[in-house]
Short mmCIF file of C-alpha atoms in Angstrom, two decimals:
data_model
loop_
_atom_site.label_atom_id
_atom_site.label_comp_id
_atom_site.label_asym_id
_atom_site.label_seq_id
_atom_site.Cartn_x
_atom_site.Cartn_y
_atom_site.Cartn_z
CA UNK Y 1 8.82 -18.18 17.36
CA UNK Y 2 6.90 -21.47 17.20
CA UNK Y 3 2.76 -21.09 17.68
CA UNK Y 4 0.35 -23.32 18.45
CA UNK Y 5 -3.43 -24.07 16.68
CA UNK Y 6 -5.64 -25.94 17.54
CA UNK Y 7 -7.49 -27.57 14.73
CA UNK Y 8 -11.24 -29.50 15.71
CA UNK Y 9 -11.57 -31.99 12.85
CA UNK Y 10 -15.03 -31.83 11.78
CA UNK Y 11 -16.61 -33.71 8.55
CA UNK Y 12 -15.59 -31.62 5.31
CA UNK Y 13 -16.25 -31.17 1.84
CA UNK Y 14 -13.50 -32.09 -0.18
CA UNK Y 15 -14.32 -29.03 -2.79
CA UNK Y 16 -12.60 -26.07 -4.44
CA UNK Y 17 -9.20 -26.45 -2.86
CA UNK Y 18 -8.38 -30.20 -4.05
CA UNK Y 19 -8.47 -28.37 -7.54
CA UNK Y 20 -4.72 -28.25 -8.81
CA UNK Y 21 -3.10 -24.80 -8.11
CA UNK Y 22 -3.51 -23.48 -11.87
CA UNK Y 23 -0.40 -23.99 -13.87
CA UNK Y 24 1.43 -23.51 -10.50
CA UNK Y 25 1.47 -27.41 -9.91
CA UNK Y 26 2.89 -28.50 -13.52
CA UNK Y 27 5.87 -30.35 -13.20
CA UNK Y 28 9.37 -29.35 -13.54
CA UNK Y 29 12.37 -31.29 -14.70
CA UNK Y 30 14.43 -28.69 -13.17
CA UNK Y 31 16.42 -28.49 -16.55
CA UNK Y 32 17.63 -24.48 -17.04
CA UNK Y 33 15.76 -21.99 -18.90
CA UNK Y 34 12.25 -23.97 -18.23
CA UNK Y 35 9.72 -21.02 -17.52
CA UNK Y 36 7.65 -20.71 -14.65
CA UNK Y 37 4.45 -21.63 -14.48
CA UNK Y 38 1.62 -18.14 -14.87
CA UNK Y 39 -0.83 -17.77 -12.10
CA UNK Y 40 -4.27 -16.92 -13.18
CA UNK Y 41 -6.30 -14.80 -10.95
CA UNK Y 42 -9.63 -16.93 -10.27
CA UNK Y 43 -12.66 -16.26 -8.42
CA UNK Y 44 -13.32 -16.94 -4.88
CA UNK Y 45 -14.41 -20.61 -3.32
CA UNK Y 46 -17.69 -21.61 -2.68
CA UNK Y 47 -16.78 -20.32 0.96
CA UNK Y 48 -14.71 -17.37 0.42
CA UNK Y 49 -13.95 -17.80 4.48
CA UNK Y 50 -11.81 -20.93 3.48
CA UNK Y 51 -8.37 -21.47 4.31
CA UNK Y 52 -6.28 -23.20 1.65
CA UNK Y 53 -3.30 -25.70 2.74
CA UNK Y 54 -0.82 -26.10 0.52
CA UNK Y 55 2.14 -28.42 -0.04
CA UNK Y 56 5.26 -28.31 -1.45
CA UNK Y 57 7.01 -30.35 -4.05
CA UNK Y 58 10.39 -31.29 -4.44
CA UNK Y 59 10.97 -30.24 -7.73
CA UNK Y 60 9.57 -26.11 -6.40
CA UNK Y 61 5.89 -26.84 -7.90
CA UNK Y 62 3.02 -26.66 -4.68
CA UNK Y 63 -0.15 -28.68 -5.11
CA UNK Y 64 -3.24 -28.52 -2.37
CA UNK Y 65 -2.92 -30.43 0.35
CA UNK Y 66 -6.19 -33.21 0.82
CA UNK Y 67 -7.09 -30.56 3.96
CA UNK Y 68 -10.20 -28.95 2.61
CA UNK Y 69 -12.54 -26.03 3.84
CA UNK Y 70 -10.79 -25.50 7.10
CA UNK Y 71 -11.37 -21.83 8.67
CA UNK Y 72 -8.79 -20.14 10.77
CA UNK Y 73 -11.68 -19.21 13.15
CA UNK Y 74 -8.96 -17.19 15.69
CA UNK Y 75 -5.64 -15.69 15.61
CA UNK Y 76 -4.62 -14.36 19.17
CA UNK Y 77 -1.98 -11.66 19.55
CA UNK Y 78 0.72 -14.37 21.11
CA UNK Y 79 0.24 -16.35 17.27
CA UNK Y 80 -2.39 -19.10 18.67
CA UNK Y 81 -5.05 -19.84 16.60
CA UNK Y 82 -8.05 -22.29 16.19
CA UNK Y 83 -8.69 -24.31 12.78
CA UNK Y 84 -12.31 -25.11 12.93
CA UNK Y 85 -14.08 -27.33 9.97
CA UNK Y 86 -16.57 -26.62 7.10
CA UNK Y 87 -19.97 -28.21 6.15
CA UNK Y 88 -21.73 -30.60 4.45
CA UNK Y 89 -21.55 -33.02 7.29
CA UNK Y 90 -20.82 -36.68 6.59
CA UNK Y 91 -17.80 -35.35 3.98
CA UNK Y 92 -15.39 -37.63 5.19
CA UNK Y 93 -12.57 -36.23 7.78
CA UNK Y 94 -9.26 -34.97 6.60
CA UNK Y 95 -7.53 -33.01 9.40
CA UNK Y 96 -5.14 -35.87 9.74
CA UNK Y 97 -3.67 -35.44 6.85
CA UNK Y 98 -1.65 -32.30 7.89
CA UNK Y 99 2.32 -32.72 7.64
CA UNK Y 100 4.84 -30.46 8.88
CA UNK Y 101 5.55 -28.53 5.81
CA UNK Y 102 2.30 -27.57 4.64
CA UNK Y 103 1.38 -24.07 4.57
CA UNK Y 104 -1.93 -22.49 5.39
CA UNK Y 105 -2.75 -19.42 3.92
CA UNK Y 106 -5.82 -17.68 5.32
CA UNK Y 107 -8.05 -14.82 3.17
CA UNK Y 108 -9.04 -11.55 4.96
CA UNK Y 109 -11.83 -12.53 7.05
CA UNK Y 110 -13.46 -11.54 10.70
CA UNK Y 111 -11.27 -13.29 12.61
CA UNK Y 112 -8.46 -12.86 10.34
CA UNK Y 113 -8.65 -9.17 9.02
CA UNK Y 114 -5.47 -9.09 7.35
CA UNK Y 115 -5.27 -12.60 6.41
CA UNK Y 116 -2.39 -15.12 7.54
CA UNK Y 117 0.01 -16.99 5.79
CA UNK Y 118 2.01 -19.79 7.80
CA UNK Y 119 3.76 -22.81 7.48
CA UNK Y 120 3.30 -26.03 9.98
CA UNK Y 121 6.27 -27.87 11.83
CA UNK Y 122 4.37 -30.25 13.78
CA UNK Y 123 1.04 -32.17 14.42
CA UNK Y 124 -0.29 -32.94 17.64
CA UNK Y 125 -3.34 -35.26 17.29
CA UNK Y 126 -5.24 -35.03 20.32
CA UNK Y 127 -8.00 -37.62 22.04
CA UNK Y 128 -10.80 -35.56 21.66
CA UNK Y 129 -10.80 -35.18 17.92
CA UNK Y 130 -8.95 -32.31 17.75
CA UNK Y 131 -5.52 -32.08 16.41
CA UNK Y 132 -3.05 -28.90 17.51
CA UNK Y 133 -0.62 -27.49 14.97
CA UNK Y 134 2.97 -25.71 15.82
CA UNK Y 135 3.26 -23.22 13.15
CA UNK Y 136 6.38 -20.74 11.88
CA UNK Y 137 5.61 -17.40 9.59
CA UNK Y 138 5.74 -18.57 6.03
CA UNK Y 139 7.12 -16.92 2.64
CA UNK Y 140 5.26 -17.01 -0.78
CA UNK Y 141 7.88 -19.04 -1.66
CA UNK Y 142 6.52 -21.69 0.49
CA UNK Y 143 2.78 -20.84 -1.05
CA UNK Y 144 3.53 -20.02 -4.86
CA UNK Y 145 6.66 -21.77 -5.51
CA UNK Y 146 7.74 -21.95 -9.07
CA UNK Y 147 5.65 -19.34 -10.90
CA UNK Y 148 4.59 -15.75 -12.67
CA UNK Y 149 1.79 -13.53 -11.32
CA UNK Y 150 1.88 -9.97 -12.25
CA UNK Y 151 -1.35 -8.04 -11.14
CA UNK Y 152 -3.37 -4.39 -10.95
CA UNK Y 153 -6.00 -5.16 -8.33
CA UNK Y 154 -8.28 -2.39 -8.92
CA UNK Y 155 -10.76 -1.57 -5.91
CA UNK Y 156 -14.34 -1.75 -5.24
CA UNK Y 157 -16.07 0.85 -3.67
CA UNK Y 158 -16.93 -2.09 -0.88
CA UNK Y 159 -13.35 -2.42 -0.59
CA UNK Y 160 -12.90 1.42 0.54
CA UNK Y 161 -13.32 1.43 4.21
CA UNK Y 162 -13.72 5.52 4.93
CA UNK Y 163 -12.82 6.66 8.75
CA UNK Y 164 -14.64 10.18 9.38
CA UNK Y 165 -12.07 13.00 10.07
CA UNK Y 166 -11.62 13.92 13.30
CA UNK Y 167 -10.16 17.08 11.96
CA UNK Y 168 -12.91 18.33 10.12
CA UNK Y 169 -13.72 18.65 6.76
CA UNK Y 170 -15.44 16.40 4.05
CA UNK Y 171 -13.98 12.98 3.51
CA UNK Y 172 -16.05 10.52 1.33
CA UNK Y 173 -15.49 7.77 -1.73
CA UNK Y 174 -16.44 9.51 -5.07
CA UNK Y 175 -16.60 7.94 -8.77
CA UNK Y 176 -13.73 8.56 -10.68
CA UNK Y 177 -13.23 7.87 -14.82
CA UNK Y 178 -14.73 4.77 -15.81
CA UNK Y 179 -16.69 4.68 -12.61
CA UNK Y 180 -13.73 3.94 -10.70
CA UNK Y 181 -13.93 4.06 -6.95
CA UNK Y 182 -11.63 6.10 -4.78
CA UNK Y 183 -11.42 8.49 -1.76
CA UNK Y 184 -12.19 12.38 -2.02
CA UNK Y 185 -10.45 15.15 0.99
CA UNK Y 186 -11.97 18.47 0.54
CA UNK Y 187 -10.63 20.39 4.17
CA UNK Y 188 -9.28 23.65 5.38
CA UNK Y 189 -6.23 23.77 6.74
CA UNK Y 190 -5.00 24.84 9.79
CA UNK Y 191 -2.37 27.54 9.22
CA UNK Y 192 0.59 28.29 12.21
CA UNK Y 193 0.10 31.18 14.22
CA UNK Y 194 -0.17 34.67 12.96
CA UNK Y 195 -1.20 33.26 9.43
CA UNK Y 196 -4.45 34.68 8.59
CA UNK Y 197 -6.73 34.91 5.22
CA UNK Y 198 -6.82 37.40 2.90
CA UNK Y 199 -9.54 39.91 2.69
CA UNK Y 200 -12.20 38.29 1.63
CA UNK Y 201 -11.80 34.52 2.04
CA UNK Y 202 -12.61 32.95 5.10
CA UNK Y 203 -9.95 30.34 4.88
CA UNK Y 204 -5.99 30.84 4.60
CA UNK Y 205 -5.43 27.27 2.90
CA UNK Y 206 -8.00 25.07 1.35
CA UNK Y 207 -7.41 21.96 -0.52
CA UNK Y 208 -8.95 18.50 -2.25
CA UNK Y 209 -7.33 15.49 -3.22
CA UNK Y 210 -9.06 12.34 -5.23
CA UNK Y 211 -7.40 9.29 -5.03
CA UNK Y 212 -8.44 6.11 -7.07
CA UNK Y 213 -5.94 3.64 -5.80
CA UNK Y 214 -5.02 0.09 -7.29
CA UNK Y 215 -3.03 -2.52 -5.59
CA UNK Y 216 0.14 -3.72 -7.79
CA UNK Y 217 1.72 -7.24 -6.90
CA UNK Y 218 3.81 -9.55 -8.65
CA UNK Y 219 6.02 -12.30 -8.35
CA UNK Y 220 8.05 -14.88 -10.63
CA UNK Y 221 9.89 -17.69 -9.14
CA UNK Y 222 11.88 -20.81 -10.72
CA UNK Y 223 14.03 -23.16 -8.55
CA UNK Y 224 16.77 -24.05 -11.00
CA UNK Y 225 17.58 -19.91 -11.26
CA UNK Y 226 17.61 -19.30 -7.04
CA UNK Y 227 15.98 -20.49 -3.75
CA UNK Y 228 14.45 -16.78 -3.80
CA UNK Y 229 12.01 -15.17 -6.57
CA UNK Y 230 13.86 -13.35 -9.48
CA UNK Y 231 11.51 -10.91 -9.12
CA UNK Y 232 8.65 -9.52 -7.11
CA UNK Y 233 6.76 -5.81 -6.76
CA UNK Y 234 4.48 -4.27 -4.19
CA UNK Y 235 2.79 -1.00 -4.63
CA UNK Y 236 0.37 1.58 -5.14
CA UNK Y 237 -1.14 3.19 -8.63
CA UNK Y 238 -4.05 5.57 -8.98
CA UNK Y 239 -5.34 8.66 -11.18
CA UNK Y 240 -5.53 11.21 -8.60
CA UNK Y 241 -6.18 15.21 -8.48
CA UNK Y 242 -4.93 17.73 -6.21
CA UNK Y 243 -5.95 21.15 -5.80
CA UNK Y 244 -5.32 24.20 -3.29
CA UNK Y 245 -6.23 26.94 -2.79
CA UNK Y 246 -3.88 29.84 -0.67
CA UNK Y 247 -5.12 33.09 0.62
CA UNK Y 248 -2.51 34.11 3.34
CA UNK Y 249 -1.04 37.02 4.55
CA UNK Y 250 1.50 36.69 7.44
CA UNK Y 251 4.45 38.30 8.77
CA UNK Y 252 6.29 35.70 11.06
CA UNK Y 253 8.51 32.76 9.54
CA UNK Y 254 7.45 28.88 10.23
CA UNK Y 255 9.05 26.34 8.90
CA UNK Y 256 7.97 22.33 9.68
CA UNK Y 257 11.04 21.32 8.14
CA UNK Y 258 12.37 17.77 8.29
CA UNK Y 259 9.48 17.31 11.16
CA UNK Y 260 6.50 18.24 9.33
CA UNK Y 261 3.00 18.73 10.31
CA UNK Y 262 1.12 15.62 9.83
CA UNK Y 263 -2.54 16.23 10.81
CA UNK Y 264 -4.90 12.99 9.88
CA UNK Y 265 -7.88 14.40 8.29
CA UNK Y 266 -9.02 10.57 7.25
CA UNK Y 267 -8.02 7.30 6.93
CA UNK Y 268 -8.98 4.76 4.17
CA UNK Y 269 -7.95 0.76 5.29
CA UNK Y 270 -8.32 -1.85 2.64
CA UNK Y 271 -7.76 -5.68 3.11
CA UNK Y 272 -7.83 -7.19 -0.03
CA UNK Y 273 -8.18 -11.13 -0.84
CA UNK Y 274 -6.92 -11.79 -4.41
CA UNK Y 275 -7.32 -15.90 -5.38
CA UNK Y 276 -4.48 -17.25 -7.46
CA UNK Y 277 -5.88 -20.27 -8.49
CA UNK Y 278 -7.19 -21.26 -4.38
CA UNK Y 279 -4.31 -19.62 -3.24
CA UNK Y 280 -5.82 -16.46 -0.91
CA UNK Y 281 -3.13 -13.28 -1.68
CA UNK Y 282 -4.20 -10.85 0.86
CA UNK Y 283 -3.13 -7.23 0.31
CA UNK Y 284 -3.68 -4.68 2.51
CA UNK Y 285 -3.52 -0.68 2.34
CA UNK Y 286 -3.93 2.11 4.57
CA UNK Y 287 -4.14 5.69 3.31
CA UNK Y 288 -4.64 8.76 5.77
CA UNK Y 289 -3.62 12.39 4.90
CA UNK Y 290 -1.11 15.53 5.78
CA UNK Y 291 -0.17 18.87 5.46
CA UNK Y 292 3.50 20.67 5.76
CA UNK Y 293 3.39 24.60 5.38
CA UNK Y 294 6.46 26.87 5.39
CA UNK Y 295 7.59 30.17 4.94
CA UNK Y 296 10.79 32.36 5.46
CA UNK Y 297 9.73 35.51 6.33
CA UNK Y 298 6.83 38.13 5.33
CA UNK Y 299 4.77 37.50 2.19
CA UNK Y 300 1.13 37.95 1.35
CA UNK Y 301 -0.23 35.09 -1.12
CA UNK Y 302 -3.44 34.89 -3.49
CA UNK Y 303 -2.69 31.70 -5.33
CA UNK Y 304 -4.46 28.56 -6.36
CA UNK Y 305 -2.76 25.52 -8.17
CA UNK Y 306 -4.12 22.40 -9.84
CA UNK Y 307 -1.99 18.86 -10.38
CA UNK Y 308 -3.19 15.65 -12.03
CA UNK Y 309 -1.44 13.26 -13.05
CA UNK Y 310 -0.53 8.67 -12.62
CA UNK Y 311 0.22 7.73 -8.86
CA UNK Y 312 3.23 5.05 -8.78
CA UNK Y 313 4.50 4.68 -5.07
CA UNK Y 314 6.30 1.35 -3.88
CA UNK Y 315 8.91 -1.30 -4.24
CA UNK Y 316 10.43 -3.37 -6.92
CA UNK Y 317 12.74 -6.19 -6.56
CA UNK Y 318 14.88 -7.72 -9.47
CA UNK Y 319 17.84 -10.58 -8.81
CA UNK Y 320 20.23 -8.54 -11.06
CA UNK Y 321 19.76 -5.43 -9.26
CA UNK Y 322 18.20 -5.33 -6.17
CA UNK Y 323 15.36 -3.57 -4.77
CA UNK Y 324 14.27 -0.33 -6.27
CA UNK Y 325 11.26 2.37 -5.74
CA UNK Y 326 8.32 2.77 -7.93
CA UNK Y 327 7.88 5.46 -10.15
CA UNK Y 328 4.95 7.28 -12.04
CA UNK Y 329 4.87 9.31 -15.12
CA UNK Y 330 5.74 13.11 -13.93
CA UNK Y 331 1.75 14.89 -13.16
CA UNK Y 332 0.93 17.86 -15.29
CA UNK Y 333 0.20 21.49 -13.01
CA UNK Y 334 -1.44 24.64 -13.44
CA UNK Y 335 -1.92 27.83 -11.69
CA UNK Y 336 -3.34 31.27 -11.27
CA UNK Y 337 -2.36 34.02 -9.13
CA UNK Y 338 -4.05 37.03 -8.37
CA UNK Y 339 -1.24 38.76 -5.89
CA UNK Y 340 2.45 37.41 -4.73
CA UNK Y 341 3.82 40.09 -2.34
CA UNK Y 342 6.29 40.47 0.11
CA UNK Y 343 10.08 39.32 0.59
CA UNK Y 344 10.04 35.63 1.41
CA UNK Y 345 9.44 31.95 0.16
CA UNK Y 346 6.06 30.48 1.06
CA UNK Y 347 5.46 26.37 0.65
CA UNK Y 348 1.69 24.79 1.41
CA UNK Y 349 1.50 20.78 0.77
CA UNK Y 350 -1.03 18.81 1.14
CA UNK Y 351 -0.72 14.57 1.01
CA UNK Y 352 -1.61 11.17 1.78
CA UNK Y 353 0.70 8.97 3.40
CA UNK Y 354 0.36 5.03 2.25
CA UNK Y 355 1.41 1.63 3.74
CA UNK Y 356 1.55 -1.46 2.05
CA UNK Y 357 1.25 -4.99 3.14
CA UNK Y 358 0.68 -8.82 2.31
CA UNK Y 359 -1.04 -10.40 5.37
CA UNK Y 360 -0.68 -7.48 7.51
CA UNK Y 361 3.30 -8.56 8.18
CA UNK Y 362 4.81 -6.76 5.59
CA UNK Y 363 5.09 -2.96 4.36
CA UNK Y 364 6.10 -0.78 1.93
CA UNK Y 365 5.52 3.09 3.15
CA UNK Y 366 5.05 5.91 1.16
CA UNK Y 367 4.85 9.78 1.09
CA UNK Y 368 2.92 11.61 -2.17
CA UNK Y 369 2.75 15.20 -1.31
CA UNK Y 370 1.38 17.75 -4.40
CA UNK Y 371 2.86 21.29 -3.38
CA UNK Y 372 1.82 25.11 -4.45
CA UNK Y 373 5.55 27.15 -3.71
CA UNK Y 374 5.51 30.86 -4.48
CA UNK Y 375 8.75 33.28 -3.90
CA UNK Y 376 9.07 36.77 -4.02
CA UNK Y 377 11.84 39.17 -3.86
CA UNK Y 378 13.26 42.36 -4.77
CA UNK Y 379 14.78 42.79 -8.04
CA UNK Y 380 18.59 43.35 -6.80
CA UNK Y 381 20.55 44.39 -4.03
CA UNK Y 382 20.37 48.01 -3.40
CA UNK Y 383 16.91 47.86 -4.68
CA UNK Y 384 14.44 50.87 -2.93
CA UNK Y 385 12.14 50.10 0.11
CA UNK Y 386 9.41 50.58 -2.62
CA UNK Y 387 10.76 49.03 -6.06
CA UNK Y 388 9.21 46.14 -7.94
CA UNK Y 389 10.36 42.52 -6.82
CA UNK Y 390 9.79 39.13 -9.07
CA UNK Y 391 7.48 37.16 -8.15
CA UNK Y 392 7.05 33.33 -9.42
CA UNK Y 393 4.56 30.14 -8.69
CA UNK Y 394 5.19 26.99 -8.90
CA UNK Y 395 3.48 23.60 -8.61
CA UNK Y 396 5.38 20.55 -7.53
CA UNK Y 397 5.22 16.68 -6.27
CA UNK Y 398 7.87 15.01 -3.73
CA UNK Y 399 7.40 11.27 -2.94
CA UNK Y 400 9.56 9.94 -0.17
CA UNK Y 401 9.25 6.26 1.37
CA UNK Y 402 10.50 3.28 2.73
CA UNK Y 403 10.16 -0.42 2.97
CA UNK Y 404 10.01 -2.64 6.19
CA UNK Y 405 12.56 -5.81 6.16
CA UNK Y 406 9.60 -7.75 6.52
CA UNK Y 407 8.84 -7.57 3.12
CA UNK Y 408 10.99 -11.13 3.65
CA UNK Y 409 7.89 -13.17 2.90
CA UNK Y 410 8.80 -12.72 -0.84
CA UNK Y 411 11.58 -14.94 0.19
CA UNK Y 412 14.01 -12.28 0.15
CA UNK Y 413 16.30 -10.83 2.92
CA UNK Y 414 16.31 -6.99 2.31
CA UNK Y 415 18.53 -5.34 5.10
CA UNK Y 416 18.13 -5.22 8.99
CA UNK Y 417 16.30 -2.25 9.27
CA UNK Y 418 13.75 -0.53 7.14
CA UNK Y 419 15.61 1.39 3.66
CA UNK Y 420 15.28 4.77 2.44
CA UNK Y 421 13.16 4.98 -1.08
CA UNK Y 422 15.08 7.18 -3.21
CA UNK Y 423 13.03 10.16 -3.05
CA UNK Y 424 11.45 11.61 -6.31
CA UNK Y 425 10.58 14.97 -6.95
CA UNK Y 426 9.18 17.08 -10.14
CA UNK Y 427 8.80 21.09 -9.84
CA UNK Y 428 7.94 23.61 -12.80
CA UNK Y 429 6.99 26.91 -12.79
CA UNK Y 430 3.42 28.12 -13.64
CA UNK Y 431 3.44 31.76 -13.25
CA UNK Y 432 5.72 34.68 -13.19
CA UNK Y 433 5.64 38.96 -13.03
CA UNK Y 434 6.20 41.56 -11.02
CA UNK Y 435 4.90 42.37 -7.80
#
């Protein structure tokens, strides 16, 4: 659906984004086999508020537009939005120049949070010096065009935006290796109904999770292979730890199932402006946390388990072969136990849940959940009231996810409805005896 800005021409600088888009502008002869073009992340204009315009070339190379330091100063829910000029004054006037065709792509700022990325189809110059511009959602086709960027965005602690739990519990950004930043959940869980600790804990199910997320992005585009980039990724990486502790005893079966219990204990939102030469890529991330507890029947559990290990989670997209999930290198587990009873199978996870974006429009969803699982049983059938069973622990990871169809702003159609990540999952055993 068409919107409408409206853009007040004031005197501008003509700095920053009249410098050529990297190697993104070079020139193609459109001749087969030429290779694209690498974009080279820079640092941020002199006014970091600045929206860039961009125009495209014939032969799939963009170059800046002569439309400099112009700030999308509002973006209304209906798509409206108001263009409003930089400083110095006396720079000479440039809002004129706008053509249907050029894109404007918008960092994160206060009136744009998640940054915008669209593409005009018409110019209205108005009497009173300002000029209103129809616009239509744009691709980074229409932003990038021919060219390579492949990039690990790591965060800043600035860029970790903490909301307090409302759950409980301790939520807070803690130094990882290296000093890198990320997002500690230290919280006791609530158990179902006639779950209740051990003697001599106060808590049934305890657990902590560091994260220290990185954004992944990249795209590589060449007009003479396809209208559409050969290939693109959006994700999530990150050293993380995950720990619980169990000390329950109960006698009734609960089981979340395919409906698990998803309990926000905090939520971490990041909206990320990466430059590409003074092309604004605006990532965004949002992180908040779960847990999904189970059991079969009557068991009494005195178990802790530790996982570390390389967080992969997203979307990849190759013209050969399609789309295809993320994955990380399998995370390394270990356990103690101190007393496995009962008859039953008993499963406490605790995990985050992650969504992806560019510009707020586009997604890529994903479930990470570390898992303790201990079962218990009697040795064989037949077996006396009183006889030994086996008892085992085991530490485990499942990742399940999905990506919207408006992940389309790669320039790719991906299906009419959101698609099923194939899910990944890694189990081993850390313990085993006799109960």
């Amino acid at each position: 659906m068409t919107s409408r800005l409206r853009l007040l021409s004031v005197p501008l600088a003509l700095t920053v984004v009249l410098v050529p888009v990297a190697s993104a502008t070079a020139a193609s002869d459109g001749s087969a086999g030429h290779v694209p073009p690498v974009l080279q992340v820079s640092g941020p204009p002199a006014d970091p508020d600045t929206a860039t315009v961009l125009r495209p070339g014939a032969n799939g190379g963009v170059t800046p537009a002569p439309v400099a330091h112009l700030r999308l100063a509002r973006l209304d829910a209906d798509g409206s939005a108001l263009l409003v000029g930089g400083s110095p004054p006396g720079a000479p006037q440039s809002a004129e120049q706008l053509r249907p065709g050029d894109v404007i792509a918008a960092p994160a700022t206060g009136a744009t949070p998640h940054g915008a990325l669209v593409k005009v189809t018409a110019v209205h110059p108005g009497t009173d010096g300002s000029t209103a511009v129809d616009t239509v959602p744009a691709t980074l086709v229409d932003a990038l065009g021919d060219a390579s960027a492949d990039l690990t965005v790591p965060l800043t602690a600035a860029d970790l935006k903490v909301s307090p739990s409302s759950a409980g519990g301790k939520v807070n950004t803690v130094a990882g290796q290296a000093g890198s930043p990320g997002v500690s959940f230290d919280v006791d869980v609530p158990t179902p109904p006639g779950v209740e600790p051990t003697p001599g804990h106060g808590s049934a199910l305890h657990a902590q999770l560091d994260l220290h997320p990185e954004l992944l992005f990249s795209y590589q585009r060449a007009h003479w292979y396809g209208v559409a980039p050969s290939k693109a990724e959006i994700g999530l990486a990150g050293d993380y730890s995950h720990s619980v502790e169990v000390h329950a005893q109960g006698s009734a079966a609960y089981d979340t199932g395919h409906q698990p219990l998803h309990i926000p204990a905090a939520e971490v939102n990041v909206d990320k402006t990466v430059w590409l030469g003074p092309v604004p890529i605006v990532l965004n991330l949002k992180v908040d946390y779960f847990y999904d507890v189970s059991a079969d029947g009557k068991i009494t559990v005195d178990a802790e388990e530790h996982t570390q290990g390389r967080l992969q989670v997203g979307a990849r997209y190759d013209a050969n072969g399609g789309w295809s999930a993320l994955s990380g290198p399998a995370p390394t587990s270990s356990g103690s136990s101190s007393r496995i009873s009962g008859t039953a199978t008993a499963k406490a996870g605790i995990g985050s849940h992650t969504a992806l974006g560019l510009y707020g429009s586009v997604g890529v969803a994903a479930d990470t959940q570390p898992y303790l699982k201990a079962t218990v049983g009697a040795q064989g059938a037949g077996s006396a009231p009183n006889a030994q069973a086996n008892w085992a622990l085991y530490g485990g990871l499942d990742i399940t996810g999905s990506f919207f169809t408006k992940l389309k702003i790669f320039g790719t159609t991906v299906l009419d409805k959101d698609w099923q990540l194939p899910p990944v999952s890694w189990e081993r055993k850390l313990a085993e005896g006799t109960a």
